[in-house]
PDB file of C-alpha atoms in Angstrom:
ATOM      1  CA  UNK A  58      17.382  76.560 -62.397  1.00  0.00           C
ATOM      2  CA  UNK A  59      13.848  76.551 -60.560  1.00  0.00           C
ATOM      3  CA  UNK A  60      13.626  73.482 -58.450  1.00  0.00           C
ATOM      4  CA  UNK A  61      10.647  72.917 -56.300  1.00  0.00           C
ATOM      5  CA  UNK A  62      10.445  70.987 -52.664  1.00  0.00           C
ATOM      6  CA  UNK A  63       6.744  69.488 -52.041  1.00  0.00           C
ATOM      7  CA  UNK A  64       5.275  68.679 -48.536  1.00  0.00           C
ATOM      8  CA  UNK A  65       3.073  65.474 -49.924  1.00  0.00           C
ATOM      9  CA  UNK A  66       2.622  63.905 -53.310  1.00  0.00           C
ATOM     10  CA  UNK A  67      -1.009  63.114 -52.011  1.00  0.00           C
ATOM     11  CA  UNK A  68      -3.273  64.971 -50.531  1.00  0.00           C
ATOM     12  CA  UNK A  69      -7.391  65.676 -50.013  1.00  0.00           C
ATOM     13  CA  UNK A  70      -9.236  68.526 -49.828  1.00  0.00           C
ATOM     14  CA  UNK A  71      -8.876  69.179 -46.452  1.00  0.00           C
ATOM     15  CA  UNK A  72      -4.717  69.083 -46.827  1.00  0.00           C
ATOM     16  CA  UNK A  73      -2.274  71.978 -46.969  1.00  0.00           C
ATOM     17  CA  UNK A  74       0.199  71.642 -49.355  1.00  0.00           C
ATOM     18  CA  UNK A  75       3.523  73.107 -48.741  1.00  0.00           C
ATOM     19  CA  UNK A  76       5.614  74.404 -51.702  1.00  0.00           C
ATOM     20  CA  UNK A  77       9.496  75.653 -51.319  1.00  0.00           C
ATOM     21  CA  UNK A  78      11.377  77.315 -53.971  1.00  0.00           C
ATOM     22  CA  UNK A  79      14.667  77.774 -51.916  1.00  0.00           C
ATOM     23  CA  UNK A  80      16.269  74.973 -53.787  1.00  0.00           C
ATOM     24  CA  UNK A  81      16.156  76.892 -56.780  1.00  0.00           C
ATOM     25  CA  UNK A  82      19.549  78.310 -58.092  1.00  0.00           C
ATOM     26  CA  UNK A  83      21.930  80.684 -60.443  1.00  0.00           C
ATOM     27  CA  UNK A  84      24.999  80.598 -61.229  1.00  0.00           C
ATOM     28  CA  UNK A  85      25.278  84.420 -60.628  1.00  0.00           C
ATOM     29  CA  UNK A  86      22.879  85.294 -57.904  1.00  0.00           C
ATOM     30  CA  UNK A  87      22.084  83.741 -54.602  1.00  0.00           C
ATOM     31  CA  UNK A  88      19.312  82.139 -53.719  1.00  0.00           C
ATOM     32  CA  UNK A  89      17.644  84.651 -51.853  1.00  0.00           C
ATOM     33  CA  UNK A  90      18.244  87.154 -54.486  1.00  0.00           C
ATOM     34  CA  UNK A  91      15.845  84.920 -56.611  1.00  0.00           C
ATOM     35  CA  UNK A  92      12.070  85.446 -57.466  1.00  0.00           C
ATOM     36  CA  UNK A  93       9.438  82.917 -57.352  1.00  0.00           C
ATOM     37  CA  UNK A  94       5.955  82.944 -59.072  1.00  0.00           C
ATOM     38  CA  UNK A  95       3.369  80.032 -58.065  1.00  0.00           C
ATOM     39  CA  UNK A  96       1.001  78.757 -60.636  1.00  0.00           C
ATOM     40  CA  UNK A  97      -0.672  76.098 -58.353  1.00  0.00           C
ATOM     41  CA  UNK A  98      -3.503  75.082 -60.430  1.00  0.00           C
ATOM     42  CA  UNK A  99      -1.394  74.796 -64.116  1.00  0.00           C
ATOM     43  CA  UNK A 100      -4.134  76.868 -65.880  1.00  0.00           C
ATOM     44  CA  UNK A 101      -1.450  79.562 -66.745  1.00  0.00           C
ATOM     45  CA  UNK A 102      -3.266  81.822 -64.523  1.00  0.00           C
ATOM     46  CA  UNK A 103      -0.028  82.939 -61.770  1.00  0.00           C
ATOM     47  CA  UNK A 104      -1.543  82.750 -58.561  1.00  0.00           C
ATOM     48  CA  UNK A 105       0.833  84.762 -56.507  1.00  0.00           C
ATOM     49  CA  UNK A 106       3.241  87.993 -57.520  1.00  0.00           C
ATOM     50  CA  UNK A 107       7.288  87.404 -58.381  1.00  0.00           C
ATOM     51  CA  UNK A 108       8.277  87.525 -54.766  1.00  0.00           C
ATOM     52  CA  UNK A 109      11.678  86.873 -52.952  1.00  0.00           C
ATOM     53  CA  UNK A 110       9.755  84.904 -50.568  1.00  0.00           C
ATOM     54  CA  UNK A 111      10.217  81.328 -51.688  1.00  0.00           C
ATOM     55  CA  UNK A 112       8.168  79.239 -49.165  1.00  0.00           C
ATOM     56  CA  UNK A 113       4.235  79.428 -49.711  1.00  0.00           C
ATOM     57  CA  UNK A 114       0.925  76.990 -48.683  1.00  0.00           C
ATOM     58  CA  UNK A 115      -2.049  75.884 -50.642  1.00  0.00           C
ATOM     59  CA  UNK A 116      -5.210  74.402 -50.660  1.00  0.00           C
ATOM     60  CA  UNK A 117      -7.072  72.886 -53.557  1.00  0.00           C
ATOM     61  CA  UNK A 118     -11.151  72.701 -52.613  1.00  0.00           C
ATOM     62  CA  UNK A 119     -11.240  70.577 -55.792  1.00  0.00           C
ATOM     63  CA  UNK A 120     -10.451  67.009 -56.301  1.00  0.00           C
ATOM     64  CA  UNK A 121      -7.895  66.529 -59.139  1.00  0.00           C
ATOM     65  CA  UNK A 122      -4.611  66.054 -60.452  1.00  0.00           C
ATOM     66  CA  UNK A 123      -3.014  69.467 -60.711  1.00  0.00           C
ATOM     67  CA  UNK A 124       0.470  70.488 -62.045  1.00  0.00           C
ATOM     68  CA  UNK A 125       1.785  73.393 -60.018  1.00  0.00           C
ATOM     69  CA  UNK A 126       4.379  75.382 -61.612  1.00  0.00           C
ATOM     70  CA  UNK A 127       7.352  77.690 -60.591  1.00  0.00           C
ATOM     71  CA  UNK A 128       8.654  80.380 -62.363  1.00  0.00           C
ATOM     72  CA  UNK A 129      12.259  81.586 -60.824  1.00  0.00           C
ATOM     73  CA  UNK A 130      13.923  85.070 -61.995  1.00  0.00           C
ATOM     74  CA  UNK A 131      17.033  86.191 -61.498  1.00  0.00           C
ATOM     75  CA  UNK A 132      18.286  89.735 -60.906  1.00  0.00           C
ATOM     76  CA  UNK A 133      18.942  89.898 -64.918  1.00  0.00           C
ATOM     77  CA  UNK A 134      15.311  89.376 -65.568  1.00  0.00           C
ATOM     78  CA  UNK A 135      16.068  85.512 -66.818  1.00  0.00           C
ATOM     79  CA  UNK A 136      13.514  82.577 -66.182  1.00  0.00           C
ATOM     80  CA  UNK A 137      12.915  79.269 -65.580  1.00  0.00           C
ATOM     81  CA  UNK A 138       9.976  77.456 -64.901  1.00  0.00           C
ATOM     82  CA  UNK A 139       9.484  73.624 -63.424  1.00  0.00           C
ATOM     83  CA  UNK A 140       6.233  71.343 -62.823  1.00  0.00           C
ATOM     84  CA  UNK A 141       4.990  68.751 -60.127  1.00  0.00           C
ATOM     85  CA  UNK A 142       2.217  66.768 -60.454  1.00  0.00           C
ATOM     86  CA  UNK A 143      -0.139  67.342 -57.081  1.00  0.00           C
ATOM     87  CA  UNK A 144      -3.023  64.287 -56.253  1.00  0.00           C
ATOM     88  CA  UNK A 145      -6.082  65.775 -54.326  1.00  0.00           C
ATOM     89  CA  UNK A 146      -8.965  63.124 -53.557  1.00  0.00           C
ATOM     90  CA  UNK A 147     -12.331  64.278 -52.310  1.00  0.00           C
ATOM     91  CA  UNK A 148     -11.847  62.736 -49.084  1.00  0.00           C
ATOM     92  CA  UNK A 149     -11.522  64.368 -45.676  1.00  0.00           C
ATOM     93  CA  UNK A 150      -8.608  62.146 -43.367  1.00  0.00           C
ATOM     94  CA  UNK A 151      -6.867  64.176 -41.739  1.00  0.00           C
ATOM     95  CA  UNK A 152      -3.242  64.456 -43.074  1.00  0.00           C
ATOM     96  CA  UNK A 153       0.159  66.162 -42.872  1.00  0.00           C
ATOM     97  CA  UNK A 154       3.661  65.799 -43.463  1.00  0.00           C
ATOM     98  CA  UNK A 155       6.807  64.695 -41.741  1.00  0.00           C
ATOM     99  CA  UNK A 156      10.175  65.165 -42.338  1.00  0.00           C
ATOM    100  CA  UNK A 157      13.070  62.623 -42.058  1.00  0.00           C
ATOM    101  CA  UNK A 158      15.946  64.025 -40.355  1.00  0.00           C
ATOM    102  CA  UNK A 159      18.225  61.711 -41.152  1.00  0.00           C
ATOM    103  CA  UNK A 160      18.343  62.544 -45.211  1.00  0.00           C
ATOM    104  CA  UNK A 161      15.681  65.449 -45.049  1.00  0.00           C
ATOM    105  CA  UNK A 162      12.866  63.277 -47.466  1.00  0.00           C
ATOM    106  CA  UNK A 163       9.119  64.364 -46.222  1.00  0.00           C
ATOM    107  CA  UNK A 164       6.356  62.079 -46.476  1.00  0.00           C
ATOM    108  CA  UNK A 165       2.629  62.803 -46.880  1.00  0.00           C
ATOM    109  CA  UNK A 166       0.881  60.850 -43.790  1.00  0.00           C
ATOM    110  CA  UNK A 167      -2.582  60.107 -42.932  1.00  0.00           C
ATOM    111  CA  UNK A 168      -4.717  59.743 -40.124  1.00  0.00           C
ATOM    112  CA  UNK A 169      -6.696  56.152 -40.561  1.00  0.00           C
ATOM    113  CA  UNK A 170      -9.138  55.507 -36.930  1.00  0.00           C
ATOM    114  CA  UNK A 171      -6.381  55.673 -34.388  1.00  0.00           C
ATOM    115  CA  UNK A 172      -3.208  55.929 -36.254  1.00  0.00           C
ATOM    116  CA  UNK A 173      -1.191  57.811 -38.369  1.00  0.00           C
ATOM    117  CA  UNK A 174       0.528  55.871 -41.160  1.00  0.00           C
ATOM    118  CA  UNK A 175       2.476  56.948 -43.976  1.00  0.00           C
ATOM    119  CA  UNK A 176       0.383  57.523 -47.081  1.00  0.00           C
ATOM    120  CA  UNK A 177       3.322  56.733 -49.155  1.00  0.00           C
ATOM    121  CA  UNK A 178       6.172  54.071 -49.286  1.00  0.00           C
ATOM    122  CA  UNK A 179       9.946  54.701 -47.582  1.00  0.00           C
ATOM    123  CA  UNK A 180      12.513  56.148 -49.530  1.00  0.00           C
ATOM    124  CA  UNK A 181      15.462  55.858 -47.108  1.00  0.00           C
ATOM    125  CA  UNK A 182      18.716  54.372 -48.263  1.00  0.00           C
ATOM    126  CA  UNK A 183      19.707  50.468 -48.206  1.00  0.00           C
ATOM    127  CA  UNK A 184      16.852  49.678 -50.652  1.00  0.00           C
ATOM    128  CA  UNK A 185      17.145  48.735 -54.253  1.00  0.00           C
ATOM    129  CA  UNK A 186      15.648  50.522 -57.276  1.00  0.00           C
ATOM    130  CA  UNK A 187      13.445  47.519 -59.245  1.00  0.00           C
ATOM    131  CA  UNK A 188      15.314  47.177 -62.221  1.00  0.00           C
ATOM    132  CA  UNK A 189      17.854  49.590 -61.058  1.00  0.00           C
ATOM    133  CA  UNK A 190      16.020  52.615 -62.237  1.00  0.00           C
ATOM    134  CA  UNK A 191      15.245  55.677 -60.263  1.00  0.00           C
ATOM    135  CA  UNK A 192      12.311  56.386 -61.890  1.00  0.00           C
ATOM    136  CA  UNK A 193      11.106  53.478 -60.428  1.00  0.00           C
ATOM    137  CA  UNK A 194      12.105  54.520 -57.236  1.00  0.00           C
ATOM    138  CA  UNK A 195      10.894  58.005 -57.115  1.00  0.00           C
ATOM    139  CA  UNK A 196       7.413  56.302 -58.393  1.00  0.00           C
ATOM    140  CA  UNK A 197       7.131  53.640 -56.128  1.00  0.00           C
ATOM    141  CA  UNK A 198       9.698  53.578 -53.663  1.00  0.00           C
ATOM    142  CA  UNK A 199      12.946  51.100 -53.523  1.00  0.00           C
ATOM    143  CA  UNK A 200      12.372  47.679 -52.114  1.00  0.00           C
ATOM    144  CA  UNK A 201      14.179  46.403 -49.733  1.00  0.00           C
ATOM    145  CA  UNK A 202      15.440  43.400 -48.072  1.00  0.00           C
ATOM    146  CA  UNK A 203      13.817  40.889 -45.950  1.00  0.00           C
ATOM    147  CA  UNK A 204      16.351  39.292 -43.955  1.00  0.00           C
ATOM    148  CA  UNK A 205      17.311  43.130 -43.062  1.00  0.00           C
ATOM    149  CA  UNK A 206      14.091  43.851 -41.655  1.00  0.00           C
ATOM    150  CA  UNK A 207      14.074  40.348 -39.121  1.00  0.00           C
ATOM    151  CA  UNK A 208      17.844  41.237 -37.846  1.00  0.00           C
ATOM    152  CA  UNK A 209      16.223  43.772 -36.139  1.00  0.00           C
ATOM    153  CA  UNK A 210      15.643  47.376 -37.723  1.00  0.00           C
ATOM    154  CA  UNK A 211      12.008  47.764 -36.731  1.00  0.00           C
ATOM    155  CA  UNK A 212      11.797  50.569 -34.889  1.00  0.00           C
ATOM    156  CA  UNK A 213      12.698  49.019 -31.308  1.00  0.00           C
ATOM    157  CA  UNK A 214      16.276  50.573 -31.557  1.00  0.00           C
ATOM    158  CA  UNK A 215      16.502  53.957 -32.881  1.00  0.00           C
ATOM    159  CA  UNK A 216      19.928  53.350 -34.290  1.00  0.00           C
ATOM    160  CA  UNK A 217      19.232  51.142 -36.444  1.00  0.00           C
ATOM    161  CA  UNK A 218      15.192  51.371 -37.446  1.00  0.00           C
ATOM    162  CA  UNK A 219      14.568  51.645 -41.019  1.00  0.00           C
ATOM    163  CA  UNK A 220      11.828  53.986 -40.438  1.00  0.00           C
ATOM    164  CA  UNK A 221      11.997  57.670 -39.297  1.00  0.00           C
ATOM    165  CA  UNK A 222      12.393  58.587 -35.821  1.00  0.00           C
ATOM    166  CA  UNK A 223       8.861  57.775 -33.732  1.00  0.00           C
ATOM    167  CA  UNK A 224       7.792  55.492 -36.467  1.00  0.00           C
ATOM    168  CA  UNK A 225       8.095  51.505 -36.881  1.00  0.00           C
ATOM    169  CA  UNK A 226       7.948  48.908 -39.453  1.00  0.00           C
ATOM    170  CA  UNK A 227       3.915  47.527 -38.504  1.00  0.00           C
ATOM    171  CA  UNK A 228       3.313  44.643 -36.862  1.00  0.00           C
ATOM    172  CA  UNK A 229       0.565  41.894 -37.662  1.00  0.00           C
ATOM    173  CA  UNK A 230      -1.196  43.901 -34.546  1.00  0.00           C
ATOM    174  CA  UNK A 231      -0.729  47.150 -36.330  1.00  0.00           C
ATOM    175  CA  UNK A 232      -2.193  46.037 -39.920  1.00  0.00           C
ATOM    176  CA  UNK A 233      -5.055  44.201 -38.231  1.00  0.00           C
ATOM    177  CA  UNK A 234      -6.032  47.607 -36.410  1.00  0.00           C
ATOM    178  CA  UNK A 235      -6.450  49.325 -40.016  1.00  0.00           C
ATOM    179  CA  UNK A 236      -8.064  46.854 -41.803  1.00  0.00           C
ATOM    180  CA  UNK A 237     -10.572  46.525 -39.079  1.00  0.00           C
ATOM    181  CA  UNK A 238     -11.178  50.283 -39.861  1.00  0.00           C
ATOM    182  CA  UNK A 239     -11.574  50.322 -43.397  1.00  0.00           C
ATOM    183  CA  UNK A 240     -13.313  46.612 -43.795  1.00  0.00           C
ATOM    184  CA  UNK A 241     -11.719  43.831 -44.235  1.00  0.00           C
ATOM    185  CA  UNK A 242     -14.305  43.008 -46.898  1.00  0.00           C
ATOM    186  CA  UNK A 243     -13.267  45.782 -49.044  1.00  0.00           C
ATOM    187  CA  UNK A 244      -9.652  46.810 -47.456  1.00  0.00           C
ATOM    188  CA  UNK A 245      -8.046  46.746 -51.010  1.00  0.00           C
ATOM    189  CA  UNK A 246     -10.394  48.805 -52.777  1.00  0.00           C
ATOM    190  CA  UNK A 247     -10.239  51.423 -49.555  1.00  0.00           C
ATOM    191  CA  UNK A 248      -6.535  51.323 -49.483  1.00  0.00           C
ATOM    192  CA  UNK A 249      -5.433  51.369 -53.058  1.00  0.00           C
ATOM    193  CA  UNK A 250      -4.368  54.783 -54.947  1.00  0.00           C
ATOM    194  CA  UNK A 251      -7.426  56.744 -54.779  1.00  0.00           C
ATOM    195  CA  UNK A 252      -9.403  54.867 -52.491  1.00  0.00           C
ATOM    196  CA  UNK A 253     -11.299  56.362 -49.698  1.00  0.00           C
ATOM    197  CA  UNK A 254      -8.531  55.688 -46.377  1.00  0.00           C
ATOM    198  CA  UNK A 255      -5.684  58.128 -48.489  1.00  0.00           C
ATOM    199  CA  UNK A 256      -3.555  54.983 -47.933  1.00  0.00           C
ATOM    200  CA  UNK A 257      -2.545  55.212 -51.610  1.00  0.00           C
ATOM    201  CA  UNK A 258      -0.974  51.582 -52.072  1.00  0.00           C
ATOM    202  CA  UNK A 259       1.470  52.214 -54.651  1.00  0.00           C
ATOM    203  CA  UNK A 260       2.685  48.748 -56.735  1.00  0.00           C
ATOM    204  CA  UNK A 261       6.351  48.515 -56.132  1.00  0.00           C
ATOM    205  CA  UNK A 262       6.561  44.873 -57.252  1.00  0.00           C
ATOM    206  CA  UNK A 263       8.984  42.498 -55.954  1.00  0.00           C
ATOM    207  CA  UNK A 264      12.507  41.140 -56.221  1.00  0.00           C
ATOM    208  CA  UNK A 265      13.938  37.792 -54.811  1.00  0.00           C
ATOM    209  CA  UNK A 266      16.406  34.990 -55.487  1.00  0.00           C
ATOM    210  CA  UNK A 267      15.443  31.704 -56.629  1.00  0.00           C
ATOM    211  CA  UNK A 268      16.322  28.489 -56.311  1.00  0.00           C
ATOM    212  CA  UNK A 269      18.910  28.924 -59.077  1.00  0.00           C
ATOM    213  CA  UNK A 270      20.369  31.786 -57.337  1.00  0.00           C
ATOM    214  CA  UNK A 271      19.172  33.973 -60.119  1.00  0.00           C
ATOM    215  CA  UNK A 272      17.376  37.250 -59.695  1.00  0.00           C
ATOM    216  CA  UNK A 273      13.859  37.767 -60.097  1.00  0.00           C
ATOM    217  CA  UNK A 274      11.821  41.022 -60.514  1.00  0.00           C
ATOM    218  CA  UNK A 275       8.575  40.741 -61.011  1.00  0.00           C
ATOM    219  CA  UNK A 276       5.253  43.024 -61.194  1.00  0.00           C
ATOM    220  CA  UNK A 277       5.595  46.248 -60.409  1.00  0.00           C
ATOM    221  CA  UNK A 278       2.932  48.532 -61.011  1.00  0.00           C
ATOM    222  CA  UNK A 279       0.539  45.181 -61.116  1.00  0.00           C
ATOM    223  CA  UNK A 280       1.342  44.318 -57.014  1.00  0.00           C
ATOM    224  CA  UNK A 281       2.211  45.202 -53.685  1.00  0.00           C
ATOM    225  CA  UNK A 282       3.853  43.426 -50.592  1.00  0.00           C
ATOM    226  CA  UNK A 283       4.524  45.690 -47.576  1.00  0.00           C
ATOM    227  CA  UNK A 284       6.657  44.090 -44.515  1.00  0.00           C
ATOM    228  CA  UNK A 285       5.954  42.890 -41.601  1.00  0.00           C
ATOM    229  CA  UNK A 286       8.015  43.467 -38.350  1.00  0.00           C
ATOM    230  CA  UNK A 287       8.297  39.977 -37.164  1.00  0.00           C
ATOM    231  CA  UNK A 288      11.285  38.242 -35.330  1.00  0.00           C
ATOM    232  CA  UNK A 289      11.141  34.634 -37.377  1.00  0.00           C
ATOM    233  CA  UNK A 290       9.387  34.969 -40.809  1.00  0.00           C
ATOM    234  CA  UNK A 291       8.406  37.266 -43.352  1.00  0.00           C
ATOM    235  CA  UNK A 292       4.652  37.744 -43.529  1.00  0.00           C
ATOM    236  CA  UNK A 293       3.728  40.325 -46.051  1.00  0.00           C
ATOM    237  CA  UNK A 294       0.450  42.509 -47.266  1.00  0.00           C
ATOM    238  CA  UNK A 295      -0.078  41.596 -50.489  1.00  0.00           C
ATOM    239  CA  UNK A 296      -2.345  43.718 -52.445  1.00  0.00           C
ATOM    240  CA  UNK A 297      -2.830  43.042 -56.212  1.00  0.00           C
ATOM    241  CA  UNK A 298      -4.213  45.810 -58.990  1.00  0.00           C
ATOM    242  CA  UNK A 299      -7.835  46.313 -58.993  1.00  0.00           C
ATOM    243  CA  UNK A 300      -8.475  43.411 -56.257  1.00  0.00           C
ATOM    244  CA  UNK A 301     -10.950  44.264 -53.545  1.00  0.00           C
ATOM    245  CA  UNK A 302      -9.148  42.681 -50.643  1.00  0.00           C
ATOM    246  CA  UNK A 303      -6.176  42.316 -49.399  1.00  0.00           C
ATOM    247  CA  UNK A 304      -4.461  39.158 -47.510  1.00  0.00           C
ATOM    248  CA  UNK A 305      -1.121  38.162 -45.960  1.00  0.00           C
ATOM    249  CA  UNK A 306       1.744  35.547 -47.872  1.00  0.00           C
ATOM    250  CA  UNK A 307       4.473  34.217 -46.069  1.00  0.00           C
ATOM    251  CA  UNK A 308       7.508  35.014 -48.283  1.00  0.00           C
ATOM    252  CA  UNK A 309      11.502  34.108 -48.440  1.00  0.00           C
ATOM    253  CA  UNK A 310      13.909  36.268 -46.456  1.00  0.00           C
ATOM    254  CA  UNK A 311      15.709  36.939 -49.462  1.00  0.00           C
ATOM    255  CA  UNK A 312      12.988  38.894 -50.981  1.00  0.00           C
ATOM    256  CA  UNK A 313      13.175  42.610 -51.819  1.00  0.00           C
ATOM    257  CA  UNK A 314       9.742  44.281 -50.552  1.00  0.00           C
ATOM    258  CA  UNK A 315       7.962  47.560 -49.784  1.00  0.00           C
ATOM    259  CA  UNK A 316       7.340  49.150 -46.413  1.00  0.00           C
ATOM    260  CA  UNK A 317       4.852  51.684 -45.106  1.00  0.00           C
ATOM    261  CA  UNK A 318       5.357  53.128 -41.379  1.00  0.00           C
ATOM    262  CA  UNK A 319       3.195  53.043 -38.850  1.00  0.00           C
ATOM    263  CA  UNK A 320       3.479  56.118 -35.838  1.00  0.00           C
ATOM    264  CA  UNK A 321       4.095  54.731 -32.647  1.00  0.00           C
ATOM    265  CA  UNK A 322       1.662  55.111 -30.005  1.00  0.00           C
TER     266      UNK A 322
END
């Protein structure tokens, strides 16, 4: 079974990708005793030899959405191939990865002015999947819950921040910073998917409970609300498909949202 483990989902043409195959198995031969091919392009042109080396880099000097492919053989000269989809914009930010220790996920982040902020949403547990499906999630992230964030896990303790070590739920201070730097004027169009920050606002949609006590999700792929760390309310960045600006909404503490993480300083 060839499996393959991606540095970033998004990227420019200044970014290094980094591809693993060393999640790849057989039922009959270890891991290491596999061979991996890289197609990283998905013209059916192999870019690299079979090799038992598993971890490899690339570039793409093109903009584009590529599908890079793995081939895996075992010892018995049986295959297996698997896709990803790779995003490249023309733009030059610089960007890199991280790498949650607590549950191993890596993010793609960006360099915006000053800071570094993740350039897409958190994917660590304690969030829901809208309408329960993971392909939701792996899309857009889970959402998760606002009352969670104001009791505290913001980044100020360690133990119990929702965002990787050395990285915090953003503050109204924080957002102000990068919409200053992109425009305010245009801040949607610069930070939606494709847009020239490599922010790459993805539309998780919402969830909350009504008046009735009855469950609402609502507009995913269509809008985006990303959390802010506050201690008494829940302001959120609201960001709706193919709007130009963004703004901030007050919203109920028993709202299910998205949340990008800002670097601390």
């Amino acid at each position: 079974t060839a499996r393959i483990t991606k540095s970033m989902r998004f990227g420019n043409i200044q970014s290094v990708f980094e591809f693993s195959a060393w999640n790849s198995s057989d039922p009959e031969n270890l891991p290491s005793e596999l061979k991996a091919q890289w197609d990283f392009e998905g013209d059916g042109i192999w870019d690299t030899p079979e090799d038992y080396n598993k971890k490899v880099s690339w570039s793409y000097s093109v903009p584009g959405i590529y599908r890079a492919t793995l081939r895996i053989t075992d010892l018995g000269g049986l295959k297996n191939t698997v896709n990803t989809d790779i995003r490249v914009s023309p733009y030059s930010n610089p960007m890199s990865y991280i790498q949650d220790i607590r549950d191993q996920q890596t993010y793609g982040i960006v360099k915006i002015g000053d800071q570094w902020w993740m350039g897409e949403n958190l994917r660590y547990k304690g969030g829901i999947c809208y309408q329960d499906r993971a392909d939701f999630c792996e899309a857009t992230g889970p959402l998760y819950l606002a009352s969670d964030i104001l009791a505290g896990r913001t980044g100020d303790i360690e133990s119990t921040n929702i965002c990787p070590r050395g990285w915090h739920v953003p503050n109204m201070n924080d957002w102000n910073i990068l919409l200053d730097e992109v425009g305010r004027e245009s801040a949607g169009t610069a930070l939606n998917y494709g847009g020239k920050s490599d922010f790459n606002i993805l539309l998780g949609g919402y969830c909350y409970y009504n008046e009735y006590n009855e469950f609402i999700q609502d507009s995913v792929h269509r809008v985006a609300y990303f959390m802010t760390a506050s201690s008494d309310s829940v302001n959120a960045l609201q960001y709706r498909r193919d709007e130009t600006t963004v703004q901030f909404r007050k919203m109920t503490t028993m709202g299910y949202y998205s949340i990008r993480c800002v670097k601390n300083e």
